């Protein structure tokens, strides 16, 4: 056996999932209940992938947040936070700025934002739009979920993905979750230059493999046995992780 080293491109992992919920006066009542129920449904999508979630509850200048560890979900505290409301004027700028500040940090690279609101608010300032566009270049993504039928259309221009909740559609929630499952894929679609470099590296590796392919493998060697033991440990580790994932996802699902 002969060891061969090559520089492998690392797939981009998804970051944290930020869910901003509008709890202003215009959302009071059915709109607020719908928004929070949808937030829980969306959280299921993120928890399935063990993604940390940050809930942001906002209205006017009031902004409050609550973080969920993707591996240790505290359902009770999550529901207690979602029960809070501000009932002030609709103003998304402070919440947007808070999210942007987070996304600039190392811990929030490649994070997704989903804002749930009726979007009966002022147009997002150009300065905020510019900051959002910069973050998009670093694989941060911005999504909106419109609750109601009278949003300020100009507020939607900044988002990558816009979804609408129709209260008269009995399958609206399922359609939104399906849309998110399709949209929030792993960030493995690299930029063109990264993809070209990846293909070049893989081609070089394949040449080496083809050259070594006919060499006999000595299964009784210490090195081979050590490699097999390492593979077995990795499989066991993956199995335990999958069991924990199933347990956590089941807990989140029970509350819907």
mmCIF file of C-alpha atoms in Angstrom:
data_model
loop_
_atom_site.group_PDB
_atom_site.id
_atom_site.type_symbol
_atom_site.label_atom_id
_atom_site.label_comp_id
_atom_site.label_asym_id
_atom_site.label_seq_id
_atom_site.Cartn_x
_atom_site.Cartn_y
_atom_site.Cartn_z
ATOM 1 C CA UNK A 1 0.000 0.000 0.000
ATOM 2 C CA UNK A 2 1.136 3.547 -0.703
ATOM 3 C CA UNK A 3 -0.212 6.766 0.780
ATOM 4 C CA UNK A 4 -1.166 9.550 -1.607
ATOM 5 C CA UNK A 5 -1.964 13.102 -0.460
ATOM 6 C CA UNK A 6 -3.962 15.644 -2.414
ATOM 7 C CA UNK A 7 -5.672 18.923 -1.627
ATOM 8 C CA UNK A 8 -9.409 18.224 -1.430
ATOM 9 C CA UNK A 9 -12.053 20.955 -1.644
ATOM 10 C CA UNK A 10 -14.134 21.059 1.538
ATOM 11 C CA UNK A 11 -17.920 21.163 0.940
ATOM 12 C CA UNK A 12 -19.517 24.265 2.374
ATOM 13 C CA UNK A 13 -21.662 23.415 5.377
ATOM 14 C CA UNK A 14 -24.828 25.311 6.138
ATOM 15 C CA UNK A 15 -24.647 27.839 8.937
ATOM 16 C CA UNK A 16 -27.163 28.835 11.566
ATOM 17 C CA UNK A 17 -30.823 29.488 10.778
ATOM 18 C CA UNK A 18 -32.259 32.835 11.858
ATOM 19 C CA UNK A 19 -36.044 33.214 12.033
ATOM 20 C CA UNK A 20 -37.324 36.797 12.453
ATOM 21 C CA UNK A 21 -40.945 37.035 13.578
ATOM 22 C CA UNK A 22 -42.921 40.268 13.273
ATOM 23 C CA UNK A 23 -44.991 40.782 16.458
ATOM 24 C CA UNK A 24 -46.128 44.320 15.719
ATOM 25 C CA UNK A 25 -49.702 45.574 16.126
ATOM 26 C CA UNK A 26 -50.592 44.814 12.498
ATOM 27 C CA UNK A 27 -49.828 41.136 13.156
ATOM 28 C CA UNK A 28 -51.901 40.914 16.349
ATOM 29 C CA UNK A 29 -54.427 38.094 16.369
ATOM 30 C CA UNK A 30 -54.616 35.515 13.598
ATOM 31 C CA UNK A 31 -51.563 36.872 11.762
ATOM 32 C CA UNK A 32 -49.349 36.427 14.804
ATOM 33 C CA UNK A 33 -50.620 32.911 15.531
ATOM 34 C CA UNK A 34 -50.043 31.910 11.916
ATOM 35 C CA UNK A 35 -46.528 33.410 11.920
ATOM 36 C CA UNK A 36 -45.497 31.568 15.077
ATOM 37 C CA UNK A 37 -46.980 28.265 13.940
ATOM 38 C CA UNK A 38 -45.096 28.618 10.666
ATOM 39 C CA UNK A 39 -41.919 29.450 12.602
ATOM 40 C CA UNK A 40 -42.190 26.129 14.446
ATOM 41 C CA UNK A 41 -42.813 24.266 11.183
ATOM 42 C CA UNK A 42 -39.763 25.933 9.636
ATOM 43 C CA UNK A 43 -37.689 25.120 12.729
ATOM 44 C CA UNK A 44 -38.361 21.445 12.056
ATOM 45 C CA UNK A 45 -36.602 21.765 8.710
ATOM 46 C CA UNK A 46 -33.504 23.282 10.343
ATOM 47 C CA UNK A 47 -33.456 20.876 13.302
ATOM 48 C CA UNK A 48 -33.552 17.917 10.945
ATOM 49 C CA UNK A 49 -30.095 19.027 9.772
ATOM 50 C CA UNK A 50 -28.868 19.773 13.320
ATOM 51 C CA UNK A 51 -28.675 23.476 12.497
ATOM 52 C CA UNK A 52 -28.659 25.944 15.380
ATOM 53 C CA UNK A 53 -31.681 28.274 15.299
ATOM 54 C CA UNK A 54 -31.912 31.885 16.429
ATOM 55 C CA UNK A 55 -35.445 33.234 16.879
ATOM 56 C CA UNK A 56 -35.702 37.023 16.671
ATOM 57 C CA UNK A 57 -38.923 38.588 17.950
ATOM 58 C CA UNK A 58 -39.298 42.205 16.781
ATOM 59 C CA UNK A 59 -41.567 45.255 16.530
ATOM 60 C CA UNK A 60 -40.437 48.848 16.047
ATOM 61 C CA UNK A 61 -37.258 49.386 18.163
ATOM 62 C CA UNK A 62 -37.850 46.262 20.270
ATOM 63 C CA UNK A 63 -35.754 43.240 19.302
ATOM 64 C CA UNK A 64 -35.331 40.111 21.413
ATOM 65 C CA UNK A 65 -33.672 36.826 20.525
ATOM 66 C CA UNK A 66 -33.589 33.210 21.651
ATOM 67 C CA UNK A 67 -31.083 30.560 20.500
ATOM 68 C CA UNK A 68 -31.689 26.835 20.122
ATOM 69 C CA UNK A 69 -28.803 24.378 20.003
ATOM 70 C CA UNK A 70 -29.432 22.035 17.068
ATOM 71 C CA UNK A 71 -28.316 19.041 19.152
ATOM 72 C CA UNK A 72 -30.070 19.953 22.416
ATOM 73 C CA UNK A 73 -33.559 21.274 21.805
ATOM 74 C CA UNK A 74 -35.423 22.795 24.740
ATOM 75 C CA UNK A 75 -39.010 22.788 23.475
ATOM 76 C CA UNK A 76 -40.461 24.373 26.615
ATOM 77 C CA UNK A 77 -38.212 27.436 26.532
ATOM 78 C CA UNK A 78 -38.731 27.805 22.791
ATOM 79 C CA UNK A 79 -42.505 27.931 23.224
ATOM 80 C CA UNK A 80 -42.174 30.374 26.133
ATOM 81 C CA UNK A 81 -40.166 32.716 23.922
ATOM 82 C CA UNK A 82 -42.594 32.426 21.023
ATOM 83 C CA UNK A 83 -45.428 33.409 23.373
ATOM 84 C CA UNK A 84 -43.909 36.897 23.750
ATOM 85 C CA UNK A 85 -45.109 39.862 21.658
ATOM 86 C CA UNK A 86 -44.349 43.589 21.492
ATOM 87 C CA UNK A 87 -47.362 45.015 19.573
ATOM 88 C CA UNK A 88 -45.600 48.174 18.494
ATOM 89 C CA UNK A 89 -45.163 49.865 15.140
ATOM 90 C CA UNK A 90 -43.938 47.676 12.265
ATOM 91 C CA UNK A 91 -40.279 48.514 11.743
ATOM 92 C CA UNK A 92 -37.908 45.808 10.536
ATOM 93 C CA UNK A 93 -34.778 47.963 10.309
ATOM 94 C CA UNK A 94 -33.467 47.324 13.894
ATOM 95 C CA UNK A 95 -34.063 43.574 13.510
ATOM 96 C CA UNK A 96 -32.423 43.575 10.085
ATOM 97 C CA UNK A 97 -29.406 45.429 11.453
ATOM 98 C CA UNK A 98 -29.077 42.963 14.338
ATOM 99 C CA UNK A 99 -29.133 40.033 11.923
ATOM 100 C CA UNK A 100 -26.614 41.696 9.583
ATOM 101 C CA UNK A 101 -24.230 42.316 12.500
ATOM 102 C CA UNK A 102 -24.473 38.636 13.421
ATOM 103 C CA UNK A 103 -23.892 37.432 9.858
ATOM 104 C CA UNK A 104 -20.658 39.419 9.690
ATOM 105 C CA UNK A 105 -19.180 37.288 12.481
ATOM 106 C CA UNK A 106 -17.400 33.956 12.107
ATOM 107 C CA UNK A 107 -20.141 32.061 13.977
ATOM 108 C CA UNK A 108 -22.800 33.118 11.479
ATOM 109 C CA UNK A 109 -21.051 32.448 8.190
ATOM 110 C CA UNK A 110 -23.404 30.957 5.567
ATOM 111 C CA UNK A 111 -26.408 31.549 7.843
ATOM 112 C CA UNK A 112 -29.943 31.692 6.462
ATOM 113 C CA UNK A 113 -32.462 34.355 7.445
ATOM 114 C CA UNK A 114 -36.211 33.849 7.204
ATOM 115 C CA UNK A 115 -38.348 36.883 8.019
ATOM 116 C CA UNK A 116 -42.039 36.187 8.718
ATOM 117 C CA UNK A 117 -44.236 39.271 8.529
ATOM 118 C CA UNK A 118 -47.180 40.916 6.809
ATOM 119 C CA UNK A 119 -44.528 43.356 5.487
ATOM 120 C CA UNK A 120 -46.807 46.338 6.024
ATOM 121 C CA UNK A 121 -43.718 48.437 6.669
ATOM 122 C CA UNK A 122 -41.466 51.074 5.157
ATOM 123 C CA UNK A 123 -39.147 50.166 2.296
ATOM 124 C CA UNK A 124 -35.760 48.789 3.398
ATOM 125 C CA UNK A 125 -33.066 51.549 3.174
ATOM 126 C CA UNK A 126 -30.449 51.402 0.395
ATOM 127 C CA UNK A 127 -27.660 51.196 2.990
ATOM 128 C CA UNK A 128 -29.219 48.018 4.416
ATOM 129 C CA UNK A 129 -29.679 46.567 0.931
ATOM 130 C CA UNK A 130 -25.997 47.130 0.192
ATOM 131 C CA UNK A 131 -24.975 45.250 3.336
ATOM 132 C CA UNK A 132 -27.322 42.378 2.477
ATOM 133 C CA UNK A 133 -25.823 42.109 -1.027
ATOM 134 C CA UNK A 134 -22.328 41.875 0.466
ATOM 135 C CA UNK A 135 -23.437 39.031 2.718
ATOM 136 C CA UNK A 136 -25.009 37.190 -0.218
ATOM 137 C CA UNK A 137 -21.552 37.066 -1.823
ATOM 138 C CA UNK A 138 -20.426 35.054 1.217
ATOM 139 C CA UNK A 139 -23.234 32.498 0.854
ATOM 140 C CA UNK A 140 -25.609 34.062 3.391
ATOM 141 C CA UNK A 141 -29.179 33.745 2.137
ATOM 142 C CA UNK A 142 -32.306 35.793 2.795
ATOM 143 C CA UNK A 143 -35.876 34.481 2.620
ATOM 144 C CA UNK A 144 -39.244 36.035 3.370
ATOM 145 C CA UNK A 145 -42.589 34.536 4.273
ATOM 146 C CA UNK A 146 -45.461 36.952 3.665
ATOM 147 C CA UNK A 147 -48.507 36.506 5.914
ATOM 148 C CA UNK A 148 -51.465 38.413 4.486
ATOM 149 C CA UNK A 149 -52.345 40.080 1.222
ATOM 150 C CA UNK A 150 -51.133 43.677 1.570
ATOM 151 C CA UNK A 151 -47.325 43.691 1.784
ATOM 152 C CA UNK A 152 -45.170 46.576 0.634
ATOM 153 C CA UNK A 153 -43.874 44.901 -2.537
ATOM 154 C CA UNK A 154 -40.651 46.928 -2.476
ATOM 155 C CA UNK A 155 -39.637 45.236 0.795
ATOM 156 C CA UNK A 156 -39.372 41.897 -1.049
ATOM 157 C CA UNK A 157 -36.700 42.969 -3.516
ATOM 158 C CA UNK A 158 -33.888 42.260 -1.053
ATOM 159 C CA UNK A 159 -34.828 38.589 -0.521
ATOM 160 C CA UNK A 160 -33.561 35.580 -2.501
ATOM 161 C CA UNK A 161 -36.725 33.593 -1.944
ATOM 162 C CA UNK A 162 -40.237 34.948 -1.319
ATOM 163 C CA UNK A 163 -43.082 32.739 -0.084
ATOM 164 C CA UNK A 164 -46.700 33.652 0.528
ATOM 165 C CA UNK A 165 -49.054 32.153 3.090
ATOM 166 C CA UNK A 166 -52.643 32.011 1.887
ATOM 167 C CA UNK A 167 -54.974 31.594 4.907
ATOM 168 C CA UNK A 168 -57.640 30.136 2.624
ATOM 169 C CA UNK A 169 -55.394 27.319 1.412
ATOM 170 C CA UNK A 170 -55.562 24.257 3.734
ATOM 171 C CA UNK A 171 -52.249 23.002 2.347
ATOM 172 C CA UNK A 172 -50.365 26.306 2.644
ATOM 173 C CA UNK A 173 -48.093 25.184 5.496
ATOM 174 C CA UNK A 174 -47.081 21.965 3.731
ATOM 175 C CA UNK A 175 -46.303 23.905 0.568
ATOM 176 C CA UNK A 176 -44.083 26.339 2.452
ATOM 177 C CA UNK A 177 -42.155 23.559 4.201
ATOM 178 C CA UNK A 178 -41.720 21.811 0.844
ATOM 179 C CA UNK A 179 -40.414 25.028 -0.677
ATOM 180 C CA UNK A 180 -37.912 25.422 2.148
ATOM 181 C CA UNK A 181 -36.723 21.829 1.809
ATOM 182 C CA UNK A 182 -36.011 22.509 -1.849
ATOM 183 C CA UNK A 183 -34.405 25.899 -1.218
ATOM 184 C CA UNK A 184 -32.278 25.224 1.864
ATOM 185 C CA UNK A 185 -30.002 22.648 0.321
ATOM 186 C CA UNK A 186 -26.443 22.062 1.500
ATOM 187 C CA UNK A 187 -24.175 24.734 0.028
ATOM 188 C CA UNK A 188 -22.332 22.374 -2.281
ATOM 189 C CA UNK A 189 -23.018 24.392 -5.409
ATOM 190 C CA UNK A 190 -19.681 26.165 -5.497
ATOM 191 C CA UNK A 191 -18.806 29.214 -7.563
ATOM 192 C CA UNK A 192 -17.540 28.506 -11.103
ATOM 193 C CA UNK A 193 -13.853 28.939 -10.276
ATOM 194 C CA UNK A 194 -14.175 26.727 -7.181
ATOM 195 C CA UNK A 195 -16.007 24.056 -9.148
ATOM 196 C CA UNK A 196 -13.293 24.076 -11.840
ATOM 197 C CA UNK A 197 -10.584 23.720 -9.200
ATOM 198 C CA UNK A 198 -12.520 20.880 -7.552
ATOM 199 C CA UNK A 199 -12.815 19.010 -10.875
ATOM 200 C CA UNK A 200 -9.098 19.444 -11.495
ATOM 201 C CA UNK A 201 -8.254 17.992 -8.099
ATOM 202 C CA UNK A 202 -10.579 15.028 -8.575
ATOM 203 C CA UNK A 203 -9.110 14.321 -12.031
ATOM 204 C CA UNK A 204 -5.586 14.264 -10.574
ATOM 205 C CA UNK A 205 -6.701 11.902 -7.830
ATOM 206 C CA UNK A 206 -8.336 9.554 -10.343
ATOM 207 C CA UNK A 207 -5.083 9.370 -12.325
ATOM 208 C CA UNK A 208 -3.232 8.293 -9.195
ATOM 209 C CA UNK A 209 -5.904 5.712 -8.380
ATOM 210 C CA UNK A 210 -5.799 4.266 -11.884
ATOM 211 C CA UNK A 211 -2.045 3.923 -11.592
ATOM 212 C CA UNK A 212 -2.228 2.132 -8.241
ATOM 213 C CA UNK A 213 -5.389 0.112 -8.885
ATOM 214 C CA UNK A 214 -3.690 -3.186 -9.875
ATOM 215 C CA UNK A 215 -1.419 -3.345 -6.856
ATOM 216 C CA UNK A 216 -2.279 -6.139 -4.376
ATOM 217 C CA UNK A 217 -3.730 -5.223 -0.991
ATOM 218 C CA UNK A 218 -2.114 -6.981 1.965
ATOM 219 C CA UNK A 219 -5.027 -7.525 4.327
ATOM 220 C CA UNK A 220 -2.795 -9.031 7.017
ATOM 221 C CA UNK A 221 -0.615 -5.928 7.342
ATOM 222 C CA UNK A 222 -0.794 -3.766 10.477
ATOM 223 C CA UNK A 223 -1.538 -0.684 8.441
ATOM 224 C CA UNK A 224 -4.513 -2.281 6.706
ATOM 225 C CA UNK A 225 -5.962 -3.547 9.985
ATOM 226 C CA UNK A 226 -5.548 -0.104 11.537
ATOM 227 C CA UNK A 227 -7.415 1.473 8.632
ATOM 228 C CA UNK A 228 -10.237 -1.045 8.929
ATOM 229 C CA UNK A 229 -10.568 -0.333 12.651
ATOM 230 C CA UNK A 230 -10.772 3.396 11.935
ATOM 231 C CA UNK A 231 -13.518 2.779 9.357
ATOM 232 C CA UNK A 232 -15.493 0.692 11.864
ATOM 233 C CA UNK A 233 -15.261 3.453 14.496
ATOM 234 C CA UNK A 234 -16.466 6.044 11.993
ATOM 235 C CA UNK A 235 -19.473 3.883 11.078
ATOM 236 C CA UNK A 236 -20.373 3.450 14.757
ATOM 237 C CA UNK A 237 -20.033 7.201 15.325
ATOM 238 C CA UNK A 238 -22.264 7.947 12.326
ATOM 239 C CA UNK A 239 -24.856 5.449 13.572
ATOM 240 C CA UNK A 240 -25.013 7.091 17.035
ATOM 241 C CA UNK A 241 -25.326 10.521 15.459
ATOM 242 C CA UNK A 242 -28.207 9.338 13.274
ATOM 243 C CA UNK A 243 -29.992 7.863 16.294
ATOM 244 C CA UNK A 244 -29.660 11.177 18.157
ATOM 245 C CA UNK A 245 -30.864 13.075 15.099
ATOM 246 C CA UNK A 246 -33.956 10.871 14.834
ATOM 247 C CA UNK A 247 -34.688 11.379 18.522
ATOM 248 C CA UNK A 248 -34.366 15.170 18.317
ATOM 249 C CA UNK A 249 -36.374 15.472 15.127
ATOM 250 C CA UNK A 250 -39.112 13.344 16.580
ATOM 251 C CA UNK A 251 -39.339 15.658 19.630
ATOM 252 C CA UNK A 252 -39.627 18.738 17.434
ATOM 253 C CA UNK A 253 -42.256 17.083 15.276
ATOM 254 C CA UNK A 254 -44.473 16.248 18.222
ATOM 255 C CA UNK A 255 -45.296 19.917 18.865
ATOM 256 C CA UNK A 256 -46.787 20.558 15.402
#
